[in-house]
Coordinates of C-alpha atoms in Angstrom, one line a residue:
Chain A
X21 CA 21.6 -194.6 -117.3
X22 CA 21.5 -197.4 -119.7
X23 CA 21.7 -200.1 -117.0
X24 CA 18.7 -198.5 -115.3
X25 CA 16.5 -197.9 -118.3
X26 CA 17.2 -201.2 -119.9
X27 CA 16.7 -203.3 -116.8
X28 CA 14.4 -201.3 -114.6
X29 CA 12.9 -204.4 -113.1
X30 CA 16.2 -205.3 -111.7
X31 CA 16.9 -201.9 -110.3
X32 CA 13.5 -201.5 -108.7
X33 CA 12.9 -205.1 -107.6
X34 CA 16.2 -206.3 -106.2
X35 CA 17.3 -204.8 -102.9
X36 CA 20.7 -203.2 -103.2
X37 CA 23.3 -205.5 -101.9
X38 CA 24.3 -204.9 -98.3
X39 CA 21.1 -203.1 -97.3
X40 CA 18.7 -204.9 -95.0
X41 CA 16.1 -206.9 -96.9
X42 CA 12.9 -204.9 -97.4
X43 CA 9.6 -206.6 -97.5
X44 CA 7.6 -203.7 -98.8
X45 CA 5.8 -204.5 -102.0
X46 CA 6.8 -202.4 -104.9
X47 CA 4.8 -201.8 -108.0
X48 CA 6.4 -203.3 -111.1
X49 CA 7.9 -200.5 -113.3
X50 CA 5.6 -201.5 -116.1
X51 CA 2.6 -200.9 -113.9
X52 CA 4.0 -197.5 -112.8
X53 CA 4.4 -196.6 -116.5
X54 CA 0.8 -197.4 -117.2
X55 CA -0.4 -195.5 -114.2
X56 CA 1.6 -192.5 -115.2
X57 CA 0.2 -192.3 -118.8
X58 CA -3.3 -193.1 -117.7
X59 CA -4.5 -189.5 -117.2
X60 CA -3.0 -188.4 -120.5
X61 CA -4.6 -191.4 -122.3
X62 CA -8.0 -190.6 -120.8
X63 CA -7.8 -186.9 -121.8
X64 CA -6.5 -187.7 -125.3
X65 CA -9.0 -190.5 -125.8
X66 CA -11.8 -188.2 -124.7
X67 CA -10.9 -185.1 -126.6
X68 CA -9.0 -186.5 -129.6
X69 CA -9.9 -190.2 -129.9
X70 CA -13.6 -190.0 -129.4
X71 CA -14.1 -186.9 -131.6
X72 CA -12.0 -188.6 -134.3
X73 CA -14.3 -191.7 -134.2
X74 CA -17.3 -189.3 -134.0
X75 CA -15.9 -187.5 -137.0
X76 CA -15.7 -190.7 -139.1
X77 CA -19.2 -191.7 -138.0
X78 CA -20.6 -188.2 -138.7
X79 CA -19.1 -188.4 -142.2
X80 CA -21.3 -191.4 -143.1
X81 CA -24.4 -189.9 -141.5
X82 CA -26.7 -187.0 -142.5
X83 CA -26.8 -184.7 -139.5
X84 CA -28.6 -181.5 -139.9
X85 CA -29.8 -178.8 -137.6
X86 CA -33.0 -180.7 -137.1
X87 CA -31.4 -183.8 -135.6
X88 CA -29.1 -181.5 -133.5
X89 CA -32.0 -179.8 -131.8
X90 CA -34.5 -182.6 -131.6
X91 CA -31.8 -185.1 -130.4
X92 CA -33.0 -187.6 -132.9
X93 CA -30.4 -190.0 -134.2
X94 CA -29.0 -188.9 -137.6
X95 CA -29.7 -191.4 -140.4
X96 CA -26.8 -193.3 -141.8
X97 CA -26.4 -192.6 -145.5
X98 CA -23.2 -194.6 -146.2
X99 CA -20.7 -192.9 -148.4
X100 CA -23.2 -190.4 -149.7
X101 CA -21.3 -187.4 -148.4
X102 CA -18.1 -188.6 -149.9
X103 CA -19.7 -189.2 -153.2
X104 CA -21.2 -185.7 -153.1
X105 CA -17.8 -184.1 -152.3
X106 CA -15.8 -186.2 -154.7
X107 CA -18.2 -185.3 -157.6
X108 CA -17.9 -181.6 -156.8
X109 CA -15.3 -180.0 -159.1
X110 CA -14.9 -177.2 -156.6
X111 CA -13.5 -179.7 -154.1
X112 CA -10.6 -180.6 -156.3
X113 CA -9.8 -176.9 -156.7
X114 CA -9.8 -176.5 -152.9
X115 CA -7.4 -179.5 -152.6
X116 CA -5.1 -178.3 -155.3
X117 CA -5.1 -174.8 -153.7
X118 CA -4.3 -176.2 -150.3
X119 CA -1.5 -178.4 -151.5
X120 CA 0.1 -175.6 -153.6
X121 CA -0.3 -173.2 -150.7
X122 CA 1.2 -175.7 -148.2
X123 CA 4.1 -176.5 -150.6
X124 CA 4.9 -172.9 -151.1
X125 CA 4.7 -172.1 -147.4
X126 CA 6.8 -175.0 -146.3
X127 CA 9.4 -174.5 -149.0
X128 CA 9.7 -170.8 -148.3
X129 CA 9.9 -171.4 -144.6
X130 CA 12.6 -174.0 -144.7
X131 CA 14.8 -172.2 -147.2
X132 CA 14.5 -168.8 -145.5
X133 CA 14.9 -170.3 -142.0
X134 CA 18.0 -172.4 -143.1
X135 CA 19.5 -169.2 -144.5
X136 CA 18.9 -167.3 -141.3
X137 CA 20.3 -170.2 -139.2
X138 CA 23.5 -170.2 -141.3
X139 CA 23.7 -166.4 -141.1
X140 CA 23.3 -166.6 -137.4
X141 CA 26.2 -168.9 -137.1
X142 CA 28.4 -166.9 -139.4
X143 CA 27.6 -163.5 -138.0
X144 CA 29.2 -161.7 -135.0
X145 CA 27.8 -162.1 -131.5
X146 CA 25.9 -158.8 -131.4
X147 CA 24.3 -159.6 -134.8
X148 CA 23.3 -163.1 -133.6
X149 CA 21.8 -161.5 -130.5
X150 CA 19.9 -159.0 -132.6
X151 CA 18.5 -161.7 -134.8
X152 CA 17.5 -163.8 -131.8
X153 CA 15.6 -161.0 -130.2
X154 CA 13.9 -160.2 -133.5
X155 CA 13.0 -163.8 -134.1
X156 CA 11.5 -164.1 -130.6
X157 CA 9.4 -161.1 -131.0
X158 CA 8.1 -162.5 -134.3
X159 CA 7.6 -165.9 -132.8
X160 CA 5.6 -164.6 -129.9
X161 CA 3.1 -162.8 -132.1
X162 CA -0.3 -164.5 -131.9
X163 CA -1.5 -165.5 -135.4
X164 CA -4.7 -163.4 -135.0
X165 CA -2.6 -160.4 -134.1
X166 CA -0.1 -160.8 -136.9
X167 CA -2.9 -161.3 -139.4
X168 CA -4.5 -158.1 -138.3
X169 CA -1.2 -156.3 -138.4
X170 CA -0.5 -157.5 -142.0
X171 CA -4.0 -156.4 -143.0
X172 CA -3.1 -153.0 -141.7
X173 CA 0.2 -153.0 -143.6
X174 CA -1.6 -154.0 -146.8
X175 CA -4.6 -151.8 -146.2
X176 CA -5.8 -150.5 -149.6
X177 CA -6.2 -146.9 -148.5
X178 CA -3.6 -146.2 -145.8
X179 CA -1.4 -149.3 -146.0
X180 CA 2.3 -148.6 -145.8
X181 CA 3.0 -151.3 -148.4
X182 CA 1.0 -149.5 -151.0
X183 CA 2.8 -146.3 -150.3
X184 CA 6.2 -148.1 -150.4
X185 CA 5.5 -149.9 -153.6
X186 CA 4.0 -146.8 -155.1
X187 CA 7.4 -145.1 -154.7
X188 CA 8.7 -147.2 -157.5
X189 CA 8.7 -145.3 -160.8
X190 CA 5.6 -145.8 -162.9
X191 CA 3.7 -147.8 -160.3
X192 CA 0.4 -146.5 -159.1
X193 CA -0.8 -148.3 -156.0
X194 CA -3.5 -145.8 -155.0
X195 CA -6.4 -147.8 -153.5
X196 CA -4.8 -151.1 -154.7
X197 CA -6.6 -154.0 -153.0
X198 CA -4.2 -156.9 -152.6
X199 CA -7.0 -159.4 -152.0
X200 CA -8.9 -158.5 -155.2
X201 CA -6.6 -160.9 -157.1
X202 CA -6.3 -164.4 -155.6
X203 CA -2.7 -164.8 -156.5
X204 CA -1.5 -161.6 -154.8
X205 CA -4.1 -162.2 -152.0
X206 CA -2.6 -165.6 -151.2
X207 CA 0.8 -163.9 -151.6
X208 CA -0.1 -161.8 -148.6
X209 CA -1.4 -164.7 -146.6
X210 CA 1.7 -166.7 -147.5
X211 CA 3.8 -163.8 -146.1
X212 CA 1.8 -163.9 -142.9
X213 CA 2.2 -167.6 -142.5
X214 CA 5.9 -167.8 -143.5
X215 CA 6.7 -164.7 -141.4
X216 CA 5.1 -166.4 -138.4
X217 CA 6.7 -169.8 -139.0
X218 CA 10.3 -168.7 -139.7
X219 CA 11.4 -168.1 -136.1
X220 CA 10.6 -171.5 -134.7
X221 CA 12.3 -173.3 -137.6
X222 CA 15.3 -170.9 -137.7
X223 CA 15.9 -171.1 -134.0
X224 CA 15.5 -174.9 -134.0
X225 CA 17.8 -175.3 -137.0
X226 CA 20.3 -172.9 -135.4
X227 CA 20.3 -174.9 -132.2
X228 CA 21.1 -178.0 -134.3
X229 CA 23.7 -176.3 -136.6
X230 CA 25.6 -175.0 -133.6
X231 CA 26.0 -178.6 -132.4
X232 CA 27.6 -179.7 -135.6
X233 CA 31.3 -180.2 -134.9
X234 CA 33.3 -177.4 -136.6
X235 CA 36.1 -179.9 -137.3
X236 CA 34.0 -181.8 -139.7
X237 CA 33.2 -178.8 -141.8
X238 CA 36.8 -177.6 -141.6
X239 CA 38.0 -181.0 -142.7
X240 CA 35.7 -180.9 -145.7
X241 CA 36.8 -177.4 -146.6
X242 CA 40.5 -178.4 -146.4
X243 CA 39.5 -181.3 -148.7
X244 CA 38.3 -178.7 -151.2
X245 CA 34.6 -178.7 -150.7
X246 CA 32.7 -175.5 -151.3
X247 CA 30.1 -174.1 -149.0
X248 CA 27.2 -175.6 -150.8
X249 CA 28.9 -179.1 -150.8
X250 CA 29.7 -178.7 -147.1
X251 CA 26.1 -177.9 -146.3
X252 CA 24.5 -180.7 -148.3
X253 CA 27.2 -183.4 -147.6
X254 CA 28.2 -182.6 -144.0
X255 CA 25.8 -180.3 -142.2
X256 CA 22.5 -181.5 -143.7
X257 CA 23.0 -185.2 -143.0
X258 CA 23.8 -184.5 -139.4
X259 CA 20.7 -182.3 -139.1
X260 CA 18.4 -184.7 -140.9
X261 CA 16.4 -185.7 -137.8
X262 CA 15.8 -182.0 -137.0
X263 CA 14.8 -181.3 -140.6
X264 CA 12.4 -184.3 -140.5
X265 CA 10.7 -182.9 -137.4
X266 CA 10.4 -179.3 -138.6
X267 CA 9.3 -180.4 -142.1
X268 CA 6.6 -182.7 -140.7
X269 CA 5.4 -180.0 -138.3
X270 CA 5.5 -177.3 -141.0
X271 CA 3.4 -179.4 -143.3
X272 CA 0.9 -180.2 -140.6
X273 CA 0.6 -176.6 -139.6
X274 CA 0.5 -175.1 -143.1
X275 CA -1.9 -177.7 -144.4
X276 CA -4.5 -176.8 -141.8
X277 CA -4.0 -173.0 -141.9
X278 CA -7.2 -171.5 -140.8
X279 CA -6.8 -168.4 -138.7
X280 CA -4.7 -166.4 -141.2
X281 CA -7.2 -167.0 -144.0
X282 CA -10.2 -166.6 -141.8
X283 CA -9.1 -163.4 -140.1
X284 CA -7.5 -161.9 -143.2
X285 CA -10.8 -162.2 -145.0
X286 CA -12.7 -160.7 -142.1
X287 CA -14.4 -164.0 -141.1
X288 CA -16.1 -164.3 -144.5
X289 CA -13.6 -166.0 -146.8
X290 CA -14.7 -165.8 -150.4
X291 CA -14.9 -169.2 -152.2
X292 CA -11.6 -168.6 -154.0
X293 CA -9.8 -168.1 -150.7
X294 CA -11.0 -171.3 -149.1
X295 CA -8.4 -173.9 -148.2
X296 CA -9.5 -177.3 -146.9
X297 CA -9.8 -176.3 -143.3
X298 CA -11.8 -173.2 -144.1
X299 CA -13.9 -175.1 -146.7
X300 CA -14.8 -177.8 -144.2
X301 CA -15.7 -175.2 -141.6
X302 CA -17.8 -173.1 -143.9
X303 CA -19.7 -176.1 -145.2
X304 CA -20.3 -177.5 -141.6
X305 CA -21.2 -174.3 -139.8
X306 CA -22.2 -171.9 -142.6
X307 CA -24.9 -174.1 -144.1
X308 CA -25.2 -176.5 -141.1
X309 CA -24.2 -179.5 -143.2
X310 CA -22.2 -181.0 -140.3
X311 CA -21.8 -184.3 -142.0
X312 CA -20.5 -182.9 -145.2
X313 CA -18.0 -180.8 -143.3
X314 CA -17.0 -183.9 -141.4
X315 CA -16.4 -185.9 -144.6
X316 CA -14.2 -183.0 -145.9
X317 CA -12.3 -183.1 -142.6
X318 CA -11.8 -186.8 -142.8
X319 CA -10.3 -186.5 -146.3
X320 CA -8.1 -183.7 -145.0
X321 CA -6.8 -185.9 -142.1
X322 CA -6.2 -188.8 -144.5
X323 CA -4.3 -186.6 -146.9
X324 CA -2.0 -185.4 -144.1
X325 CA -1.6 -188.9 -142.7
X326 CA -0.4 -190.3 -146.0
X327 CA 2.5 -187.9 -146.0
X328 CA 3.3 -187.8 -142.3
X329 CA 2.9 -191.4 -141.3
X330 CA 5.3 -192.3 -144.0
X331 CA 7.8 -189.8 -142.7
X332 CA 7.4 -190.7 -139.0
X333 CA 7.6 -194.4 -139.7
X334 CA 10.8 -193.9 -141.5
X335 CA 12.3 -191.9 -138.6
X336 CA 11.1 -194.5 -136.1
X337 CA 12.8 -197.3 -138.1
X338 CA 16.1 -195.4 -138.3
X339 CA 15.9 -194.9 -134.6
X340 CA 16.0 -191.1 -134.9
X341 CA 13.0 -191.0 -132.7
X342 CA 12.9 -193.2 -129.7
Chain Y
X23 CA 53.6 -176.8 -145.4
X24 CA 50.4 -176.1 -147.3
X25 CA 48.6 -175.4 -144.1
X26 CA 50.0 -171.8 -143.7
X27 CA 48.5 -170.2 -146.8
X28 CA 45.3 -172.3 -146.5
X29 CA 44.8 -171.1 -143.0
X30 CA 45.3 -167.5 -144.1
X31 CA 42.9 -167.9 -147.0
X32 CA 40.3 -169.4 -144.7
X33 CA 40.7 -166.6 -142.2
X34 CA 40.3 -164.1 -145.0
X35 CA 37.2 -165.8 -146.4
X36 CA 35.7 -166.0 -142.9
X37 CA 36.4 -162.4 -142.2
X38 CA 34.6 -161.4 -145.4
X39 CA 31.9 -163.9 -144.7
X40 CA 31.3 -162.4 -141.3
X41 CA 30.8 -158.9 -142.7
X42 CA 28.4 -160.3 -145.3
X43 CA 26.6 -162.3 -142.6
X44 CA 26.3 -159.3 -140.4
X45 CA 24.9 -157.2 -143.3
X46 CA 22.3 -159.9 -144.2
X47 CA 21.5 -160.2 -140.5
X48 CA 20.7 -156.5 -140.1
X49 CA 18.6 -156.4 -143.2
X50 CA 16.7 -159.5 -142.3
X51 CA 16.2 -158.1 -138.7
X52 CA 14.7 -154.9 -140.1
X53 CA 12.4 -156.6 -142.5
X54 CA 11.3 -159.2 -140.0
X55 CA 10.6 -156.8 -137.1
X56 CA 8.9 -154.1 -139.3
X57 CA 5.3 -155.5 -138.8
X58 CA 5.8 -155.5 -135.0
X59 CA 7.3 -152.0 -135.1
X60 CA 4.4 -150.8 -137.2
X61 CA 1.9 -152.3 -134.8
X62 CA 3.5 -150.7 -131.7
X63 CA 4.0 -147.4 -133.6
X64 CA 0.4 -147.3 -134.7
X65 CA -0.8 -148.1 -131.2
X66 CA 1.0 -144.9 -129.9
X67 CA 0.2 -142.6 -132.8
X68 CA -2.1 -139.7 -132.3
X69 CA -5.3 -139.6 -134.4
X70 CA -4.1 -137.1 -137.0
X71 CA -1.1 -139.3 -137.9
X72 CA -3.0 -142.6 -138.1
X73 CA -4.9 -142.3 -141.4
X74 CA -2.5 -140.5 -143.7
X75 CA -1.7 -141.2 -147.3
X76 CA 2.0 -140.5 -146.6
X77 CA 2.9 -142.8 -143.7
X78 CA 4.8 -141.4 -140.7
X79 CA 7.6 -143.8 -139.8
X80 CA 8.0 -142.4 -136.3
X81 CA 6.0 -140.2 -134.1
X82 CA 7.1 -137.3 -131.9
X83 CA 3.7 -137.2 -130.2
X84 CA 3.1 -140.6 -128.7
X85 CA -0.3 -140.9 -127.0
X86 CA -2.2 -143.5 -124.9
X87 CA -5.5 -142.5 -126.4
X88 CA -5.6 -145.7 -128.6
X89 CA -5.0 -147.9 -125.6
X90 CA -7.7 -146.1 -123.7
X91 CA -10.2 -146.6 -126.5
X92 CA -9.3 -150.3 -126.7
X93 CA -9.6 -150.8 -122.9
X94 CA -12.9 -149.1 -122.8
X95 CA -14.3 -151.0 -125.8
X96 CA -17.1 -153.4 -124.7
X97 CA -16.1 -156.7 -123.1
X98 CA -12.3 -156.0 -122.9
X99 CA -12.2 -156.8 -119.2
X100 CA -14.4 -159.9 -119.7
X101 CA -12.1 -161.2 -122.5
X102 CA -9.0 -160.5 -120.5
X103 CA -10.4 -162.4 -117.5
X104 CA -11.6 -165.3 -119.5
X105 CA -8.2 -165.6 -121.3
X106 CA -6.3 -165.6 -118.0
X107 CA -8.6 -168.2 -116.5
X108 CA -8.5 -170.5 -119.6
X109 CA -4.8 -170.1 -120.1
X110 CA -3.8 -170.8 -116.5
X111 CA -6.1 -173.7 -116.1
X112 CA -4.9 -175.3 -119.3
X113 CA -1.3 -174.7 -118.2
X114 CA -1.6 -176.3 -114.8
X115 CA -3.5 -179.4 -115.9
X116 CA -1.3 -179.9 -119.0
X117 CA 1.8 -179.6 -116.9
X118 CA 0.9 -182.2 -114.4
X119 CA -0.4 -184.7 -117.0
X120 CA 2.5 -184.1 -119.3
X121 CA 5.1 -184.6 -116.6
X122 CA 3.6 -187.9 -115.6
X123 CA 3.5 -189.1 -119.2
X124 CA 7.0 -187.8 -119.9
X125 CA 8.4 -189.7 -116.9
X126 CA 6.6 -192.8 -118.1
X127 CA 8.2 -192.6 -121.5
X128 CA 11.7 -191.6 -120.5
X129 CA 12.1 -193.8 -117.4
X130 CA 10.0 -196.9 -117.8
X131 CA 9.8 -199.6 -120.3
X132 CA 6.3 -200.9 -120.9
X133 CA 4.5 -202.7 -123.6
X134 CA 2.9 -200.3 -126.0
X135 CA 5.4 -197.5 -125.2
X136 CA 6.5 -197.0 -128.8
X137 CA 2.9 -197.1 -130.0
X138 CA 2.2 -194.4 -127.4
X139 CA 5.0 -192.3 -128.7
X140 CA 3.8 -192.8 -132.2
X141 CA 0.2 -191.8 -131.1
X142 CA 1.6 -188.7 -129.5
X143 CA 3.2 -187.7 -132.8
X144 CA 0.2 -188.6 -134.9
X145 CA -2.3 -186.8 -132.6
X146 CA -0.5 -183.5 -133.4
X147 CA -1.2 -184.2 -137.0
X148 CA -5.0 -184.1 -136.7
X149 CA -5.9 -180.6 -137.8
X150 CA -7.8 -178.7 -135.1
X151 CA -10.2 -177.4 -137.8
X152 CA -11.1 -181.1 -138.5
X153 CA -12.1 -181.7 -134.9
X154 CA -14.2 -178.6 -134.5
X155 CA -17.4 -180.2 -135.6
X156 CA -17.3 -183.4 -133.5
X157 CA -15.9 -181.5 -130.5
X158 CA -18.6 -179.0 -130.8
X159 CA -21.3 -181.7 -130.9
X160 CA -19.6 -183.7 -128.1
X161 CA -19.4 -180.7 -125.8
X162 CA -22.9 -179.8 -126.8
X163 CA -24.2 -183.1 -125.6
X164 CA -22.5 -182.9 -122.2
X165 CA -23.6 -179.3 -121.8
X166 CA -20.1 -177.8 -122.0
X167 CA -20.6 -175.5 -124.9
X168 CA -20.4 -171.8 -124.0
X169 CA -18.4 -172.8 -120.8
X170 CA -14.8 -172.0 -120.1
X171 CA -14.2 -175.5 -118.8
X172 CA -15.2 -177.0 -122.2
X173 CA -12.6 -174.8 -123.9
X174 CA -9.9 -175.8 -121.4
X175 CA -10.7 -179.4 -122.1
X176 CA -10.3 -179.0 -125.8
X177 CA -7.1 -177.0 -125.4
X178 CA -5.6 -179.8 -123.3
X179 CA -5.9 -182.1 -126.3
X180 CA -3.9 -179.8 -128.4
X181 CA -1.3 -178.7 -125.8
X182 CA -0.6 -182.1 -124.2
X183 CA 1.2 -183.9 -127.1
X184 CA 3.8 -181.2 -127.6
X185 CA 4.2 -180.7 -123.9
X186 CA 4.9 -184.4 -123.4
X187 CA 7.3 -184.5 -126.3
X188 CA 9.3 -181.5 -124.9
X189 CA 9.3 -182.7 -121.3
X190 CA 10.4 -186.1 -122.4
X191 CA 13.6 -184.7 -123.7
X192 CA 14.3 -182.9 -120.4
X193 CA 13.5 -186.0 -118.3
X194 CA 15.7 -188.2 -120.5
X195 CA 18.5 -185.6 -120.0
X196 CA 18.6 -186.3 -116.3
X197 CA 21.0 -189.2 -115.7
X198 CA 19.2 -192.1 -114.1
X199 CA 22.3 -192.9 -112.0
X200 CA 21.4 -189.9 -109.9
X201 CA 18.0 -191.4 -109.1
X202 CA 19.5 -194.8 -108.5
X203 CA 22.1 -193.3 -106.2
X204 CA 19.4 -191.6 -104.2
X205 CA 17.4 -194.9 -104.0
X206 CA 20.5 -196.8 -102.9
X207 CA 20.8 -194.1 -100.1
X208 CA 17.4 -195.0 -98.9
X209 CA 15.0 -192.8 -100.9
X210 CA 11.9 -194.3 -102.2
X211 CA 11.3 -193.9 -105.9
X212 CA 8.9 -191.1 -105.2
X213 CA 11.3 -189.3 -103.0
X214 CA 14.1 -189.7 -105.5
X215 CA 11.8 -188.2 -108.1
X216 CA 10.8 -185.2 -106.0
X217 CA 14.3 -184.5 -104.7
X218 CA 16.5 -185.3 -107.7
X219 CA 14.6 -185.3 -110.9
X220 CA 12.1 -182.5 -110.4
X221 CA 14.7 -179.8 -109.6
X222 CA 16.7 -180.9 -112.6
X223 CA 13.8 -180.8 -115.1
X224 CA 12.6 -177.5 -113.6
X225 CA 13.7 -175.5 -116.7
X226 CA 11.9 -177.9 -118.9
X227 CA 8.8 -177.4 -116.8
X228 CA 9.0 -173.7 -117.1
X229 CA 9.4 -173.9 -120.8
X230 CA 6.5 -176.3 -121.2
X231 CA 4.2 -174.4 -118.9
X232 CA 4.7 -171.2 -120.8
X233 CA 4.3 -173.0 -124.1
X234 CA 0.9 -174.2 -122.8
X235 CA 0.0 -170.8 -121.5
X236 CA 0.9 -169.1 -124.8
X237 CA -1.0 -171.7 -127.0
X238 CA -4.2 -171.3 -125.0
X239 CA -3.7 -167.5 -124.8
X240 CA -3.5 -167.3 -128.6
X241 CA -6.0 -169.9 -129.8
X242 CA -8.8 -168.4 -131.8
X243 CA -11.1 -170.8 -133.7
X244 CA -12.2 -173.2 -130.9
X245 CA -13.0 -170.3 -128.6
X246 CA -14.8 -168.6 -131.5
X247 CA -17.0 -171.7 -132.0
X248 CA -17.5 -172.8 -128.5
X249 CA -18.1 -169.6 -126.7
X250 CA -21.1 -167.8 -128.1
X251 CA -21.8 -165.2 -125.3
X252 CA -19.9 -162.0 -125.7
X253 CA -19.1 -162.0 -122.0
X254 CA -17.4 -165.4 -122.5
X255 CA -15.1 -164.5 -125.4
X256 CA -11.4 -164.7 -125.1
X257 CA -8.9 -162.0 -126.1
X258 CA -8.3 -163.2 -129.7
X259 CA -12.0 -163.5 -130.4
X260 CA -12.6 -160.1 -128.8
X261 CA -9.8 -158.6 -130.9
X262 CA -11.3 -159.9 -134.1
X263 CA -14.9 -159.0 -133.3
X264 CA -13.7 -155.6 -132.3
X265 CA -12.7 -155.0 -135.9
X266 CA -16.1 -155.8 -137.3
X267 CA -18.2 -154.2 -134.6
X268 CA -16.6 -150.7 -134.9
X269 CA -15.5 -150.5 -138.4
X270 CA -11.7 -150.7 -138.4
X271 CA -10.3 -148.3 -135.8
X272 CA -6.7 -149.3 -136.6
X273 CA -5.3 -147.2 -133.7
X274 CA -7.3 -148.9 -131.1
X275 CA -7.0 -152.3 -132.8
X276 CA -3.2 -152.1 -132.9
X277 CA -3.3 -151.0 -129.2
X278 CA -5.4 -154.1 -128.3
X279 CA -3.1 -156.3 -130.4
X280 CA 0.0 -154.8 -128.6
X281 CA -1.6 -155.5 -125.2
X282 CA -2.4 -159.1 -126.2
X283 CA 1.0 -159.8 -127.6
X284 CA 3.2 -158.0 -125.0
X285 CA 3.0 -160.6 -122.2
X286 CA 3.6 -163.4 -124.7
X287 CA 6.7 -161.7 -126.1
X288 CA 8.1 -161.2 -122.5
X289 CA 7.4 -164.8 -121.6
X290 CA 8.9 -166.1 -124.8
X291 CA 12.1 -164.1 -124.3
X292 CA 12.5 -165.9 -121.0
X293 CA 11.9 -169.4 -122.3
X294 CA 12.8 -169.7 -126.0
X295 CA 16.2 -171.2 -125.4
X296 CA 14.7 -174.0 -123.4
X297 CA 12.0 -174.7 -125.9
X298 CA 14.5 -174.9 -128.8
X299 CA 16.9 -177.0 -126.8
X300 CA 14.1 -179.3 -125.6
X301 CA 12.9 -179.8 -129.1
X302 CA 16.4 -180.5 -130.4
X303 CA 16.9 -182.9 -127.5
X304 CA 13.6 -184.6 -128.4
X305 CA 14.7 -184.9 -132.0
X306 CA 18.3 -186.1 -131.7
X307 CA 18.6 -187.7 -128.3
X308 CA 17.2 -191.1 -127.5

C-alpha cells in the first residue's frame, strides 16, 4: 500500500517487468487526481465558495428589498453594517448567549456520551445491544420531529413533564410554561440538542474505546491506577484524535443551532431566545435587512473559525488527520 | 505470587462493575427512549386519551385515526413526494461526486491535496444559517428559488464534505496491493477500480448514501426559505406548518412525526455501524 501510494507515478507509468511494452499513453496520476476532484470543487465553489464571497460582499453593502426587486446594484457602505452591529448592546448579549449555550451543550454532550460509551463497554452484551438500539432510534430522529416531541412533553397544559414534576411534594406545575423563563426555556432547548447529539458522539467514542487494547488498561490497573487515572492517562490520550473530531463537530453544530430554537418557539423566537444563527436570520428576512444579516453571519463564521481552525491545524500538524 | 489475589480482586470488581453498568445502561435507555416512546404512543392514542391532565403511559385502545388525520391534512402527499425526489436526487449526485473525490484523496498524490482536505473540513464549519442569505439571493438570480433542483443543489454543498470524509476512510481501507495485482494481471486502472475497489467499498457507499438521504430528508431551514409554494414544501416544513395551520393537534402531529421518522430509523439501524466505523477510520487511520 505504501509503495503504491507514495510512488504512484512509478506504479502507473512503468510497465511491469516481463510484460510486453505498452505504448498506450496513460494520464499522470496527478492529472487523474485533479479530474476526480473537479466536480466536487465545482459544486463546492458554486454553492459554498461563491455564497461565502457573496456573503462577505453583502456585508459591506446595503441591500434592501428595493434593490432585490429592481435589480439595481446595492450601494457599498463600507463597514457601516459592522459598525451598526458592534454598537448594538443587544448583539453582545446574543453572542454571550450563543457562547454559553454552545459551551453548555458541548460539555454536557461530551460528558454524557463518554459516560455512556464507558457504560457500554463495561455492560453485558444484552445491555450493550439495548443501548445501541436506543441510541440509533434517538440518532435517527429528525431535529424538527424531536423538537416537536419535546414541546409536547413540556406542553404547559397536557405535558407529561409537568405532571411528573408535579408529583413531587409541594410542587405545583399546573399550567407551568417552561418557556416563560429564559433559563428554563433554554434548559429545555439544551435537552433537545444534547439528547439529539449524544448518540453520534457516544457511538463514535464507543467505537474508539473498544479499539483501545485491554492490556494497556490492565497493566495500568496492576500498577495501581484507579479508574479515573486509567481513563485520563491511558484511554483518553489514545482517543484524542476522536475527541478532537467530535469536539470540533459538536462546537460547529451547537454554535449554529437554528432548527431547535426556531421550531421550539413556533417560528417566532422572542428576542431573548435568539442565538446568533436565529438573530442573523430574523434580521435578514424579518426586516429585509439582508446586509445586516450578512454581517452578523460573517461575524458568526469568524468566531467559529478562530476556534476550529486552531484545532484542525493542530491535528494536521500532529499527523492525526492525513 | 501476588497475581492470584489481584486477579481475584479484579474479577470481583469487574463483576460488581458489570451489574452497576447494566443498571445505569437500563436507566439511561429508558430515559433516552422516552420521548420516542411518547411520540409513538401519542400517535396511536384515541382522542379521549390524548388531552388528559393525568397522562396515560400506555393505551389499550390503539387507533389509526391520528394517522388518517395527518395523511388527509392538506399537502401531505405533495410534501412526501417532494421529500422523496429531493432526498434521492441529492443522494445519487452526492454519492458519485464524493466517491470520485474520495478516490482522489486516498489513492493519488497531487499538489494541493492537503489544502483540499483542509478545505473539506473547514467547509463543514460554515453554518448553514450563515449561507441562507447569499444562497437565497444567488438562486433567486438564476431562477432556482421555489424549485426542487435549487434545493438539491444547496443540499449537495452540505452533504458532500462529510460524504467525502467518510468514503475516504473506506477507500483508504482497501489495500492498494489488490489494485496493483489486478493491474499487473492486465486490468486497466479503471477496470481494477470497478472490479476490485468498488465491491470492497460497497458498505461505505451504502453508509454514505443513506447518510446523504437522511440529511436531505430531515433538512428544514433551507427548504423553508427556498420553497415558498405549499405544493413544493418538504416533509419537515409540512410538519411544522401543520402545527400552526390547525392549532396544535398533537395526535395527528405525532402521527406525522412518526411517519417521517420511521424510514430514517430503519435505515439508520442498517447502517449505523458503518458510519461510526467510517468516521473512526477517518479520524485515526491515515
